mmCIF file of C-alpha atoms in Angstrom:
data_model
loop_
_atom_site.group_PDB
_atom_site.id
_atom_site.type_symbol
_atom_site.label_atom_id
_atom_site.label_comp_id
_atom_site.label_asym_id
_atom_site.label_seq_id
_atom_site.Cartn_x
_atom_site.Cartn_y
_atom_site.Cartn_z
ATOM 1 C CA UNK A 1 0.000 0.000 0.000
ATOM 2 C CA UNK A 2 1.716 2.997 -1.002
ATOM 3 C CA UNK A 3 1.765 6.014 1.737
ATOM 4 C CA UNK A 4 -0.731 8.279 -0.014
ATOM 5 C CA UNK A 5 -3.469 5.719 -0.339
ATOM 6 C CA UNK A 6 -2.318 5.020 3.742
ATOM 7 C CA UNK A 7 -2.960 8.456 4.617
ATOM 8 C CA UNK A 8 -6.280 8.462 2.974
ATOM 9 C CA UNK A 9 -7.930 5.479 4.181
ATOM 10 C CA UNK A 10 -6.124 6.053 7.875
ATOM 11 C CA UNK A 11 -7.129 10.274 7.927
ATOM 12 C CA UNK A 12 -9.067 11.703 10.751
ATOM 13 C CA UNK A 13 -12.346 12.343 9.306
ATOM 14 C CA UNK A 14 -14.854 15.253 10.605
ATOM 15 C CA UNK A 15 -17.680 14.454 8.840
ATOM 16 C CA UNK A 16 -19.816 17.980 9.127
ATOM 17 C CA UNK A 17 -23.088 16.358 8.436
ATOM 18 C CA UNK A 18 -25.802 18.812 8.040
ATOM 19 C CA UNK A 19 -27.863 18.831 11.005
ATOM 20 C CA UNK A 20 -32.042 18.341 10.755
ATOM 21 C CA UNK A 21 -33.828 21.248 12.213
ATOM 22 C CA UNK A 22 -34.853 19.287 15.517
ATOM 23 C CA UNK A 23 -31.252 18.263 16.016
ATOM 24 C CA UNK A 24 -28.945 19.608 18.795
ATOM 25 C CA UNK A 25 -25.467 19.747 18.466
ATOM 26 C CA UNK A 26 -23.558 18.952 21.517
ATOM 27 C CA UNK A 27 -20.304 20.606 20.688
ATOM 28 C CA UNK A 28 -21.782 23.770 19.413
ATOM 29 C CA UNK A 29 -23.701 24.458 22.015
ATOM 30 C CA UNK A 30 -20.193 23.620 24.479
ATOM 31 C CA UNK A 31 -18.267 25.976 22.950
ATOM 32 C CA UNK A 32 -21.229 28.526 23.147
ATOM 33 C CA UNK A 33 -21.474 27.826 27.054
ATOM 34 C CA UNK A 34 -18.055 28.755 26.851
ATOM 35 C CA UNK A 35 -18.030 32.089 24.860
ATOM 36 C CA UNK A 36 -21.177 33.029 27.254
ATOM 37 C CA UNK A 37 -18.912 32.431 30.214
ATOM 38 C CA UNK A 38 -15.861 34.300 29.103
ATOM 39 C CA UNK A 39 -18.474 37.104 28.185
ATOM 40 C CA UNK A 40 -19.007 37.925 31.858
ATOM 41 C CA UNK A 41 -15.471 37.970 33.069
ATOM 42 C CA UNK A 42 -13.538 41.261 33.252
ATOM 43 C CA UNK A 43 -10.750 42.051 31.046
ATOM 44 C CA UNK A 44 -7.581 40.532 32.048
ATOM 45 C CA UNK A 45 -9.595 37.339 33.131
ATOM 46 C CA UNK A 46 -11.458 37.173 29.470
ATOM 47 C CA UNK A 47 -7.962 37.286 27.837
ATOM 48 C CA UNK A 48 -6.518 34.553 30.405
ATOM 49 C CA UNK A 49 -9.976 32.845 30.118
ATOM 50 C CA UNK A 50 -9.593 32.473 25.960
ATOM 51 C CA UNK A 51 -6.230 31.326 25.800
ATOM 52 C CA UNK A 52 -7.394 28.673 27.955
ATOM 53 C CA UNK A 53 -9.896 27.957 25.601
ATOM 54 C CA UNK A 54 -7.247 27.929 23.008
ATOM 55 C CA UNK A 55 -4.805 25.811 24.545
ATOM 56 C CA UNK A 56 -7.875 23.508 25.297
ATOM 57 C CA UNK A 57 -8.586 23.738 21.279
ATOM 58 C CA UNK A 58 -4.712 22.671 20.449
ATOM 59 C CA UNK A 59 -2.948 26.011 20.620
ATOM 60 C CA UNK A 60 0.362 25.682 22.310
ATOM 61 C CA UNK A 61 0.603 27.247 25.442
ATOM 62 C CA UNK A 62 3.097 30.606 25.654
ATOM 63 C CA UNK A 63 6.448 29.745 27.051
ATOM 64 C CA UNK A 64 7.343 30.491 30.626
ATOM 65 C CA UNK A 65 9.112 33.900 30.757
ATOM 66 C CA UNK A 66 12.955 33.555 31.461
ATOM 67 C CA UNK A 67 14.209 33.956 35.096
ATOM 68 C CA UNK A 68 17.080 35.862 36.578
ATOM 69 C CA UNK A 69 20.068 33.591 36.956
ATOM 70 C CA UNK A 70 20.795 34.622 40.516
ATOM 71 C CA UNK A 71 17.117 34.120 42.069
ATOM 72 C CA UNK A 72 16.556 30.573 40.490
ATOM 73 C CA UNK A 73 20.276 29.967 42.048
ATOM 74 C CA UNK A 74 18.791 31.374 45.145
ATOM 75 C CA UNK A 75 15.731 29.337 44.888
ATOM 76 C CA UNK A 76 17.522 26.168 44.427
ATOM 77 C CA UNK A 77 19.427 26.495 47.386
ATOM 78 C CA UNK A 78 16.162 27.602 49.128
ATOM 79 C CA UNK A 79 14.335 23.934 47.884
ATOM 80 C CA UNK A 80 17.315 22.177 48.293
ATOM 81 C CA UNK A 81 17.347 23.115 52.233
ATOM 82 C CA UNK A 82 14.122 22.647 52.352
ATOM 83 C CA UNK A 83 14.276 19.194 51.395
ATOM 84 C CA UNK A 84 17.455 18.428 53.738
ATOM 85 C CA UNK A 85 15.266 19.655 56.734
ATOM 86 C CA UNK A 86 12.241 17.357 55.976
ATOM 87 C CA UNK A 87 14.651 14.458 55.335
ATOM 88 C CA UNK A 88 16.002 14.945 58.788
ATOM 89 C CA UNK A 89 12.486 15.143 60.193
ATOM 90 C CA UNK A 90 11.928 12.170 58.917
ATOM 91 C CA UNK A 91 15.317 10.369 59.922
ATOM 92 C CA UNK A 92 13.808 11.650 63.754
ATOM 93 C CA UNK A 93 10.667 10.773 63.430
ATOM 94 C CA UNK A 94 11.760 7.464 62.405
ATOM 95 C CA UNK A 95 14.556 6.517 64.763
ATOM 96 C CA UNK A 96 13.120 5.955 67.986
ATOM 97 C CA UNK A 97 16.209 5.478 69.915
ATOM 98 C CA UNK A 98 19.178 7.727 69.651
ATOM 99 C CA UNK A 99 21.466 4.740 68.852
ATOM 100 C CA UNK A 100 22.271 4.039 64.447
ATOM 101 C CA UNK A 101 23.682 1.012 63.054
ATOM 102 C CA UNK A 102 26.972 1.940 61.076
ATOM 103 C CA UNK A 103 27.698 0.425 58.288
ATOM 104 C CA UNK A 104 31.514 -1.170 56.958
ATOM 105 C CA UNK A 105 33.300 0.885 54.266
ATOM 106 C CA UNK A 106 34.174 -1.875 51.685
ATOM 107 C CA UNK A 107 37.244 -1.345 50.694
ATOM 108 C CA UNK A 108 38.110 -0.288 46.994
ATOM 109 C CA UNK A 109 39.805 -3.358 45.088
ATOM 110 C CA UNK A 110 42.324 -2.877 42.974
ATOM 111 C CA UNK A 111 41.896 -4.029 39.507
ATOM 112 C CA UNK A 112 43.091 -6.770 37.605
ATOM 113 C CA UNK A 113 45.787 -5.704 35.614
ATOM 114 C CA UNK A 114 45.247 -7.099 32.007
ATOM 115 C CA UNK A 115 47.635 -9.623 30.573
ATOM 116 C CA UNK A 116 49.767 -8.919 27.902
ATOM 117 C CA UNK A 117 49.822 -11.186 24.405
ATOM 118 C CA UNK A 118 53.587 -12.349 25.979
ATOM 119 C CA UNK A 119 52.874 -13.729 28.990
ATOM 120 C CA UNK A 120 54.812 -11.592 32.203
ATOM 121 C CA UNK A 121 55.777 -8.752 29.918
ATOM 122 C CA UNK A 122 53.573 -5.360 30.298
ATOM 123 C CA UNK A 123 56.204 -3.252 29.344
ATOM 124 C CA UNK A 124 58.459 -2.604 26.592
ATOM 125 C CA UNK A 125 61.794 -4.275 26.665
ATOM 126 C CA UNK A 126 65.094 -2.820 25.132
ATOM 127 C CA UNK A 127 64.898 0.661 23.146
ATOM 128 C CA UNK A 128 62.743 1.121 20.400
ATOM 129 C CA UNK A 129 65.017 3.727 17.451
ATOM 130 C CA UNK A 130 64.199 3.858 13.804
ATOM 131 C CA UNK A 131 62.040 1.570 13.657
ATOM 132 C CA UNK A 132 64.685 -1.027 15.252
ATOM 133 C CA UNK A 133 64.056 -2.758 18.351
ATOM 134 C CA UNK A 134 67.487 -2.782 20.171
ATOM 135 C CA UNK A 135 67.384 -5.737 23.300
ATOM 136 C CA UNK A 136 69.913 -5.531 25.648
ATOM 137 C CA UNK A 137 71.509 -9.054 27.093
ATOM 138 C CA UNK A 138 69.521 -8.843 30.437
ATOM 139 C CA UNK A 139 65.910 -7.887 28.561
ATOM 140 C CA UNK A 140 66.878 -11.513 26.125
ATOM 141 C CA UNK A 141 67.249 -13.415 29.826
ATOM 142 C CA UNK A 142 64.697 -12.185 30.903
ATOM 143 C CA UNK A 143 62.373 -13.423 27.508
ATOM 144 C CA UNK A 144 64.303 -16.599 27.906
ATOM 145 C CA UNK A 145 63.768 -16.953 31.187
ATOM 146 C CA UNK A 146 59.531 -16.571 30.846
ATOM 147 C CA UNK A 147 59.783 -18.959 28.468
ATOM 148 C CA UNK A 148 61.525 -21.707 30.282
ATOM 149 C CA UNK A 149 59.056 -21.042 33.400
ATOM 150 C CA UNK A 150 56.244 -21.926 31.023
#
């Protein structure tokens, strides 16, 4: 099914039928009760009052106006210490006796340090110039060594 036909068959419909005289619309008369209501209100509350009504239809609502950096720092801190105080209120309220079970620190272990493709060698041996690798005697006893142990 290709998208247009999709969209067709699968589109919201609003079928505006035409009403018979005895009918009553239910909506219309809603959205009259509305307007009737707003009609009473003074004039700040009728514009407040209709852009509820519009944000009800599917407007978006106006963004929140921007705040001074220092009072929402301010009124972090304010929550913040708020919060601390009722957490301790309720650390009180729920201790009955004065005495708190401590817990062990576990100890941090240190990791596992990975193994290298040669086996007891996580460093490089010898000197590494112009693209030579120059071995000393000791770094070959060493590799012969490791090898022997194996």
């Amino acid at each position: 099914m290709s998208r247009q036909n999709f969209r067709k068959n699968n589109k919201f419909q609003t079928s505006k039928r035409k009403l018979e005289p005895n009918e009553f619309d239910l909506e219309k008369a809603r959205h009259e009760v509305f307007n009737l209501g707003i009609k009473g209100f003074s004039d700040k509350d009728k514009r407040a009052a209709k852009r509820e009504l519009a944000i009800r239809l599917g407007a978006t609502p106006k963004k929140p106006r921007g705040k001074n950096i220092q009072q929402h720092l301010q009124e972090v801190r304010e929550r913040k210490q708020r919060e601390r105080e009722e957490r301790e209120q309720q650390q009180q309220q729920n201790h009955t006796s004065g005495t708190t079970l401590k817990r062990k620190k576990q100890k941090p272990q240190p990791k596992k340090k990975g193994l290298n493709e040669v086996r007891g060698m996580d460093y490089q041996l010898g000197r590494f110039r112009d693209g030579v690798q120059y071995l000393s005697r000791q770094d070959i006893e060493k590799i012969t060594k490791n090898k022997r142990l194996r």
